[in-house]
Short mmCIF file of C-alpha atoms and ligand atoms in Angstrom, two decimals:
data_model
loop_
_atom_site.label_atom_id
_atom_site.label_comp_id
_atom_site.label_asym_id
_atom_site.label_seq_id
_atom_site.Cartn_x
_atom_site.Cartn_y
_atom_site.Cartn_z
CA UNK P 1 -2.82 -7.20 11.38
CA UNK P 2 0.99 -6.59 12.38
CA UNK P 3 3.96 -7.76 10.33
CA UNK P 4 6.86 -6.26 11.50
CA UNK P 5 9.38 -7.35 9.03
CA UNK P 6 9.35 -6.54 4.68
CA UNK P 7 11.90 -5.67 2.47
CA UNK P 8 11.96 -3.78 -0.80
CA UNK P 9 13.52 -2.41 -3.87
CA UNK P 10 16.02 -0.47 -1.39
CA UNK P 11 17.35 -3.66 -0.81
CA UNK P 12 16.55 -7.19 -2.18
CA UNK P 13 12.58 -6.82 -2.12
CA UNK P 14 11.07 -5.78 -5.38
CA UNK P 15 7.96 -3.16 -4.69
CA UNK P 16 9.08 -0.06 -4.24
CA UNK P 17 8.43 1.13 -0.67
CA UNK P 18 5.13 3.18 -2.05
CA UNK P 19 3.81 -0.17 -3.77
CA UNK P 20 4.84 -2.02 -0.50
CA UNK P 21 2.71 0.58 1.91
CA UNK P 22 -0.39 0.33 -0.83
CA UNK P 23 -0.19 -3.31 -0.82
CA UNK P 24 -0.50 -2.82 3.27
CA UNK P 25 -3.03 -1.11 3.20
CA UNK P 26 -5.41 -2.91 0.66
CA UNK P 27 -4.45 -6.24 2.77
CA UNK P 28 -5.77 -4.16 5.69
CA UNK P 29 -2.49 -4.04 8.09
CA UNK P 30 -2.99 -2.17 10.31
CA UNK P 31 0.91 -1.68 11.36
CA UNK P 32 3.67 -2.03 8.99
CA UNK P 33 7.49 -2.63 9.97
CA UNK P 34 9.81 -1.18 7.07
CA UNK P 35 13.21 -3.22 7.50
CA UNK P 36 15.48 -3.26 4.47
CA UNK P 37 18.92 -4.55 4.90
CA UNK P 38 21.50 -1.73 6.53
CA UNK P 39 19.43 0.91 5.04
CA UNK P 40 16.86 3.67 6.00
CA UNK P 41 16.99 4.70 2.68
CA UNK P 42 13.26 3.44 2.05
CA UNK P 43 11.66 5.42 4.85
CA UNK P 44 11.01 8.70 3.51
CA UNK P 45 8.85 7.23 0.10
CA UNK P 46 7.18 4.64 2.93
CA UNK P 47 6.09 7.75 5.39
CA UNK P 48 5.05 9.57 2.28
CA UNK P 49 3.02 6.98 0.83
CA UNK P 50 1.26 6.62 4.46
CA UNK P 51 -2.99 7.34 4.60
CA UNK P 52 -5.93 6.05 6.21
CA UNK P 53 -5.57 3.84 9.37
CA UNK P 54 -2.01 1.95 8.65
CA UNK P 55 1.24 3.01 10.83
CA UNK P 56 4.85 2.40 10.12
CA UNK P 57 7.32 1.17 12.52
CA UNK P 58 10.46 2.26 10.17
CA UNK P 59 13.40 0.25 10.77
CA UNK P 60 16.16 -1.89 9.45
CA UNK P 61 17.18 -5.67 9.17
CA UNK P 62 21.25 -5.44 10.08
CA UNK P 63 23.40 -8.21 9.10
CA UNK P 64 25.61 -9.13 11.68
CA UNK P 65 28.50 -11.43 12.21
CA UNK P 66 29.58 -13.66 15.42
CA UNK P 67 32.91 -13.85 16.26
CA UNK P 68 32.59 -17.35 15.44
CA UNK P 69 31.29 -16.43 11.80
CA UNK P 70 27.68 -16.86 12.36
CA UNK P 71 25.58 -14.61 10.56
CA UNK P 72 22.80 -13.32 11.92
CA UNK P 73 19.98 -10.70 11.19
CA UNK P 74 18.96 -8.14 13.96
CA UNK P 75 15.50 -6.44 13.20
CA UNK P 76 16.00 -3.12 14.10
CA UNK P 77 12.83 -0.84 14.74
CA UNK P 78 12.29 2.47 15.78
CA UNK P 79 15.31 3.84 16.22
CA UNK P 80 16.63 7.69 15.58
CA UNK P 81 17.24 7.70 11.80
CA UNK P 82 19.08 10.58 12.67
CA UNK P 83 21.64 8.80 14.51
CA UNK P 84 25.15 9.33 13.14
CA UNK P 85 26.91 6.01 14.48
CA UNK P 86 23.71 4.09 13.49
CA UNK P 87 24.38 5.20 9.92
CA UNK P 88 27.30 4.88 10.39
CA UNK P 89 27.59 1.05 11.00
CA UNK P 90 24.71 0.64 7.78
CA UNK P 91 26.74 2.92 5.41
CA UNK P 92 30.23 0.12 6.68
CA UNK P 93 28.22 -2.61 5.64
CA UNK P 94 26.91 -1.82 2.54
CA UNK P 95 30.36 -0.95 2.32
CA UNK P 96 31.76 -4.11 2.64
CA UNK P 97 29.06 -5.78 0.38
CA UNK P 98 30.79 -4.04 -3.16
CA UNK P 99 34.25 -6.28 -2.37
CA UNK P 100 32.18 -9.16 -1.03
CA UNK P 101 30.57 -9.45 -4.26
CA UNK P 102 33.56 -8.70 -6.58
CA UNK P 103 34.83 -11.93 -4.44
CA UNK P 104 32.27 -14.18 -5.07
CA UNK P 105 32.14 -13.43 -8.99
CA UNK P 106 35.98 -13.75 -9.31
CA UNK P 107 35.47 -17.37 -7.79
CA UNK P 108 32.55 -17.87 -9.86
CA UNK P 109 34.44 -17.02 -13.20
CA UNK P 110 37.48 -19.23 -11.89
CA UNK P 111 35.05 -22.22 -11.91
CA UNK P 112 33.93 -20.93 -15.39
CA UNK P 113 30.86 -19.10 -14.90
CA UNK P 114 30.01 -16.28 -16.82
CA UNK P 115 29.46 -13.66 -14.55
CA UNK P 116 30.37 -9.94 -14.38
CA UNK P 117 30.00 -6.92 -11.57
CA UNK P 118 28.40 -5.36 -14.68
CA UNK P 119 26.16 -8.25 -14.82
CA UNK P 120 25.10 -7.68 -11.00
CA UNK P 121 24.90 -3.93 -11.00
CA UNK P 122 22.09 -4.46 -14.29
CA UNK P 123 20.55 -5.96 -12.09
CA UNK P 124 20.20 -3.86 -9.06
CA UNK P 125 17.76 -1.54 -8.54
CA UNK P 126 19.57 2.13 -7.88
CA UNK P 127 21.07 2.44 -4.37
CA UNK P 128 19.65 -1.06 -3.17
CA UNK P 129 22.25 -2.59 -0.92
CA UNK P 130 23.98 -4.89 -2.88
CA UNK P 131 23.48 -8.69 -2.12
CA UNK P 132 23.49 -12.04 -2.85
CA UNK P 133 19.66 -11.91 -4.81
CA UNK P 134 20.86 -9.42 -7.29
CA UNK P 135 23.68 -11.75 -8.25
CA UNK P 136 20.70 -14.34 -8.38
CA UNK P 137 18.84 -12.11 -10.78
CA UNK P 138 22.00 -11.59 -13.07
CA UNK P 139 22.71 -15.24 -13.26
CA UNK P 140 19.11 -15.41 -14.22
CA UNK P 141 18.81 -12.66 -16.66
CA UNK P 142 22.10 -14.73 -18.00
CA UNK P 143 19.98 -17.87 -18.61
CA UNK P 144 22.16 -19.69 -16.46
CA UNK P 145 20.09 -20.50 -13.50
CA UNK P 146 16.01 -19.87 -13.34
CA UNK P 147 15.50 -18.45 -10.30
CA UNK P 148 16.95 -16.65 -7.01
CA UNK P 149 15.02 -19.42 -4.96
CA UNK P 150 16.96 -22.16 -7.02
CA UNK P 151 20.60 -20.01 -6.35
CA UNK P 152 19.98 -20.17 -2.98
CA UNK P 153 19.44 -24.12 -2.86
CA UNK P 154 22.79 -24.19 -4.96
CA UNK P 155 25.66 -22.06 -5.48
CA UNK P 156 24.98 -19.04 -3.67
CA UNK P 157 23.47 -21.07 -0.64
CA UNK P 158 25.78 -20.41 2.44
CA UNK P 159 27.25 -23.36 2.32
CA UNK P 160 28.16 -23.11 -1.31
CA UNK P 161 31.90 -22.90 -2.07
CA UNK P 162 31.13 -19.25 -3.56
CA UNK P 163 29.75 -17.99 -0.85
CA UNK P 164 31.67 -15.14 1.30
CA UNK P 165 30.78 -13.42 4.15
CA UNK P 166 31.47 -9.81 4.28
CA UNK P 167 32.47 -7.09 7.37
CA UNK P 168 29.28 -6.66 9.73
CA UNK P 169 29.27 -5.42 13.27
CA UNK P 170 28.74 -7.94 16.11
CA UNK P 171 25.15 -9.03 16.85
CA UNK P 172 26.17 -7.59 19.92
CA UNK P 173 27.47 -4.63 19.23
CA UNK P 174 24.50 -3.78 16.81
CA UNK P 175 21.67 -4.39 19.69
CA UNK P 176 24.05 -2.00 21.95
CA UNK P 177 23.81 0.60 18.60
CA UNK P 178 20.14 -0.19 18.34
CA UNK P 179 19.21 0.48 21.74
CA UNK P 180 21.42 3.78 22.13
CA UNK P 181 19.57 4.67 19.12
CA UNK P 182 16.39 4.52 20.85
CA UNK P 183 15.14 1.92 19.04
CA UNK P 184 14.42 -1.75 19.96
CA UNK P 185 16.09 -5.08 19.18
CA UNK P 186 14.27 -8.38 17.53
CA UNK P 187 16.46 -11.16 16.70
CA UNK P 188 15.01 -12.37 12.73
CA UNK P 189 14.89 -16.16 12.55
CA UNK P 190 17.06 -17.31 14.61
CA UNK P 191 17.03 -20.86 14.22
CA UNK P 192 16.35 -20.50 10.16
CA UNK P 193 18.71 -23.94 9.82
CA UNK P 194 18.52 -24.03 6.35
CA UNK P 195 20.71 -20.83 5.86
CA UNK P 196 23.76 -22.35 7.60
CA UNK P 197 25.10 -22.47 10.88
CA UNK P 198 22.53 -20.91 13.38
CA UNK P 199 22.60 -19.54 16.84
CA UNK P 200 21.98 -22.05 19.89
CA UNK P 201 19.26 -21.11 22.87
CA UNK P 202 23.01 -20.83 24.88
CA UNK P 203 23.91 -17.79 22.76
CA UNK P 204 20.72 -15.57 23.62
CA UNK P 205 21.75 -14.85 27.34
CA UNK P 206 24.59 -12.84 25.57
CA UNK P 207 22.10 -10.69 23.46
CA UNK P 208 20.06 -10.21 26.67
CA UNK P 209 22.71 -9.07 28.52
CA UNK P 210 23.47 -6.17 25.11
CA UNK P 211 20.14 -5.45 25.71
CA UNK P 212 17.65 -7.40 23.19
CA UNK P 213 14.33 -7.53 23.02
CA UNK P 214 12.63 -9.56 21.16
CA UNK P 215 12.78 -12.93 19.33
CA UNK P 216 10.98 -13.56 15.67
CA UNK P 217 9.73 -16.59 16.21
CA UNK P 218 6.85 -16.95 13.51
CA UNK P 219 8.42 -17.12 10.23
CA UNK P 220 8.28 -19.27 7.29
CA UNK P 221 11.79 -20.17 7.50
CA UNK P 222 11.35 -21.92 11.29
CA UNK P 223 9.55 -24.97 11.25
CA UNK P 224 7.08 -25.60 14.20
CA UNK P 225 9.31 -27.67 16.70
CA UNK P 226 11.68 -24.50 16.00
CA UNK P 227 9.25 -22.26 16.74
CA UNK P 228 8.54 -24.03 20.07
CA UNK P 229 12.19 -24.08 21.24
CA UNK P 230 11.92 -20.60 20.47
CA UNK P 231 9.10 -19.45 22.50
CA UNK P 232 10.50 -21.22 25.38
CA UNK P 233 13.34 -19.08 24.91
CA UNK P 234 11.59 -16.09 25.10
CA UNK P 235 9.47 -16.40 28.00
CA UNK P 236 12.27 -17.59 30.11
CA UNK P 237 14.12 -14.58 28.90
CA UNK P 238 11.13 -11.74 29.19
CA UNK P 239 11.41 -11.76 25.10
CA UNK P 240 9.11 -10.32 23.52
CA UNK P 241 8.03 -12.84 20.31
CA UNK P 242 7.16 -11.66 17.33
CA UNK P 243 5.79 -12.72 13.85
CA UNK P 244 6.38 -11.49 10.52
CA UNK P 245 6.80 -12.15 6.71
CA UNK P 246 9.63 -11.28 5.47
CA UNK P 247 8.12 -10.45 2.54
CA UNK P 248 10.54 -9.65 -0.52
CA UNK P 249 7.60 -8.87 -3.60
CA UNK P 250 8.16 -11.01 -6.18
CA UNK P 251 12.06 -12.06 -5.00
CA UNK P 252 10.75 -15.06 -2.93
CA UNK P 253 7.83 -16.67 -2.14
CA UNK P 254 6.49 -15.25 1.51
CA UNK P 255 3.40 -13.18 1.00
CA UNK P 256 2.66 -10.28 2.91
CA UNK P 257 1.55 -10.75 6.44
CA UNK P 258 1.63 -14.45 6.10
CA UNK P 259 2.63 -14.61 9.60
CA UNK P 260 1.94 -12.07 12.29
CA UNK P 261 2.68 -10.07 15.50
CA UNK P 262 -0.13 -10.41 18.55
CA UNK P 263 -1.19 -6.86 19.52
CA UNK P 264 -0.70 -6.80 22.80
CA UNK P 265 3.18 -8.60 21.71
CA UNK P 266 3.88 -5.40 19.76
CA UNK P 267 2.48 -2.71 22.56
CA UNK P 268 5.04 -4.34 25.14
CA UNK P 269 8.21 -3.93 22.49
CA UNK P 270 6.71 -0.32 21.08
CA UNK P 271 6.96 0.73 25.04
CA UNK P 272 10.65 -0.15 25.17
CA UNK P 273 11.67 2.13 22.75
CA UNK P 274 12.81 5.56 24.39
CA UNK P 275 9.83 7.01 22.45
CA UNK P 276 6.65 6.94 20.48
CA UNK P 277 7.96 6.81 16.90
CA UNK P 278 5.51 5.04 15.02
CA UNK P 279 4.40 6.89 11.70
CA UNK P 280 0.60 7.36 11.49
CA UNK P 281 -1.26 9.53 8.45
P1 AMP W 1 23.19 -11.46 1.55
O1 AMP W 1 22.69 -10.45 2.56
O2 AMP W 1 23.82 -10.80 0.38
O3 AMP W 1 24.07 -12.50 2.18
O4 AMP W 1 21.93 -12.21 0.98
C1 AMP W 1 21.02 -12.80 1.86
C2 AMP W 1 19.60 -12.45 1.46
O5 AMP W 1 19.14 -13.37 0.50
C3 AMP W 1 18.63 -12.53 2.61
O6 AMP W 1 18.15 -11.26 2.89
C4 AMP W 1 17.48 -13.33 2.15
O7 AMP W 1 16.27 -12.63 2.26
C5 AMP W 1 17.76 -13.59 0.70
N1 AMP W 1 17.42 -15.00 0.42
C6 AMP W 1 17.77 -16.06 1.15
N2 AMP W 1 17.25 -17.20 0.61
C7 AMP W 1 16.52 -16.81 -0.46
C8 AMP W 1 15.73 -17.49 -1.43
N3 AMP W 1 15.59 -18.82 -1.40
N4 AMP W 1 15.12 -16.77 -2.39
C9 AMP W 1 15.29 -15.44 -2.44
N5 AMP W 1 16.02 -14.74 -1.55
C10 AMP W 1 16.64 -15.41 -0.58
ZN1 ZN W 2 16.54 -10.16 1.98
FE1 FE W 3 16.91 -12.05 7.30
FE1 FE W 4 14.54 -10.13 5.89
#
């Protein structure tokens, strides 16, 4: 069992990475991919927790921006923690998500919501990277809305008049990062619709080109005609296509593994990186 993509409380997931690797193991994955947003800062209490038969393939989930101002999340795994512009372009972003979110609660208390940084810092676990669920969790400790899941159909949805973006590195210029990191590139849920404006099969030759590697193409957010188009996509490109959770504990519905990588799907992408990083016991 392979999912390659989880979050926790080092960004908007809620198990701590140790309660995310012992819920691994007593599911019985085999190989775990750690991938908080534009943090490693997870990866030592994962490698720590680590026992028995279940690996890590330690990574992050980058936010990225198109010149156009399409977001878009690039899984990156196995890559040189160590590598200074790497952390670099994580430490900018979670940066650029402190004035983001002072933005989006000054709009919120123009249109009379009572909101407050204070509010949203409550409400974030220490050092997560700051984002849009924790002001979901502070409206809800607030009583104002009753859950992140119903923020995101409303106002903090993308298309929601409060909703910013904030600074991010090109999804091009983060595979280039990625890849001269040592690591490899997956694209997360592309064609997730419901988020906003998405990516079109046009825009992957691009990504190619920057040196991608892979496409997620099983996740809850893609519905099956979208997961179709997007295994097209990868075979004509020599993508690898993989499957994953996305799991978040209790900060949204997907449950662990729920959707998964084929083995011989994760031996071709673990061979492109520029060596064998996987954490075993
Ligand atoms: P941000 O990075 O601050 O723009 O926030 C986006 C994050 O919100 C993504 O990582 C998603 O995992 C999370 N998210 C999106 N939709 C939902 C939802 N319905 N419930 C909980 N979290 C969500
Ligand atoms: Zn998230
Ligand atoms: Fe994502
Ligand atoms: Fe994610």
């Amino acid at each position: 069992m392979i999912d390659l993509h989880t979050h926790t409380n080092k960004s908007d997931g809620t198990d701590s990475p140790r309660e995310l690797v012992n819920k691994a193991i007593s599911l019985g994955i085999t190989l775990l991919g750690l991938t908080d947003h534009d943090t490693t800062s997870g990866w030592q209490e994962a490698v720590q927790t680590v026992r028995g038969s279940i690996r890590l393939a330690l990574g992050s989930e980058i936010s990225c921006l198109t010149n156009d101002g399409t977001s878009v999340h690039m899984l990156a795994l196995l890559f040189d923690g160590d590598n200074k512009k790497m952390q670099t372009m994580l430490e900018e972003t979670r940066d650029g998500r402190l004035p983001r979110m002072r933005k989006m609660i000054e709009k919120m208390r123009a249109a009379g919501i009572d909101i407050s940084m204070d509010d949203v810092e409550a409400a974030r676990p220490t050092g997560a990277t700051l984002g849009r669920p924790h002001l979901a969790d502070a409206l809800v400790n607030k009583g104002i809305i009753n859950s992140r899941d119903e923020a995101f159909q409303g106002m903090l949805n993308n298309d929601s008049a409060f909703y910013l973006s904030h600074a991010a590195p090109t999804p091009v210029d983060a595979i280039a990062m990625i890849r001269a990191a040592g690591g490899v590139a997956v694209i997360a849920h592309p064609f997730a619709s419901h988020r906003g404006q998405i990516l079109k099969a046009a825009d992957f030759s691009d990504l190619v080109a920057a040196g991608l590697n892979g496409i997620e193409v099983d996740h809850r957010d893609q519905n099956p005609d979208e997961r179709a188009m997007l295994r097209v996509v990868a075979k004509e490109l020599g993508l690898v296509i993989t499957g994953a959770s996305d799991y978040h504990g209790n900060g949204k519905l997907n449950s662990l593994a729920e959707f998964q990588t084929a083995p011989d799907q994760w031996e071709k992408l673990e061979s492109l990186a520029d060596q064998r990083r996987v954490v075993r016991a």
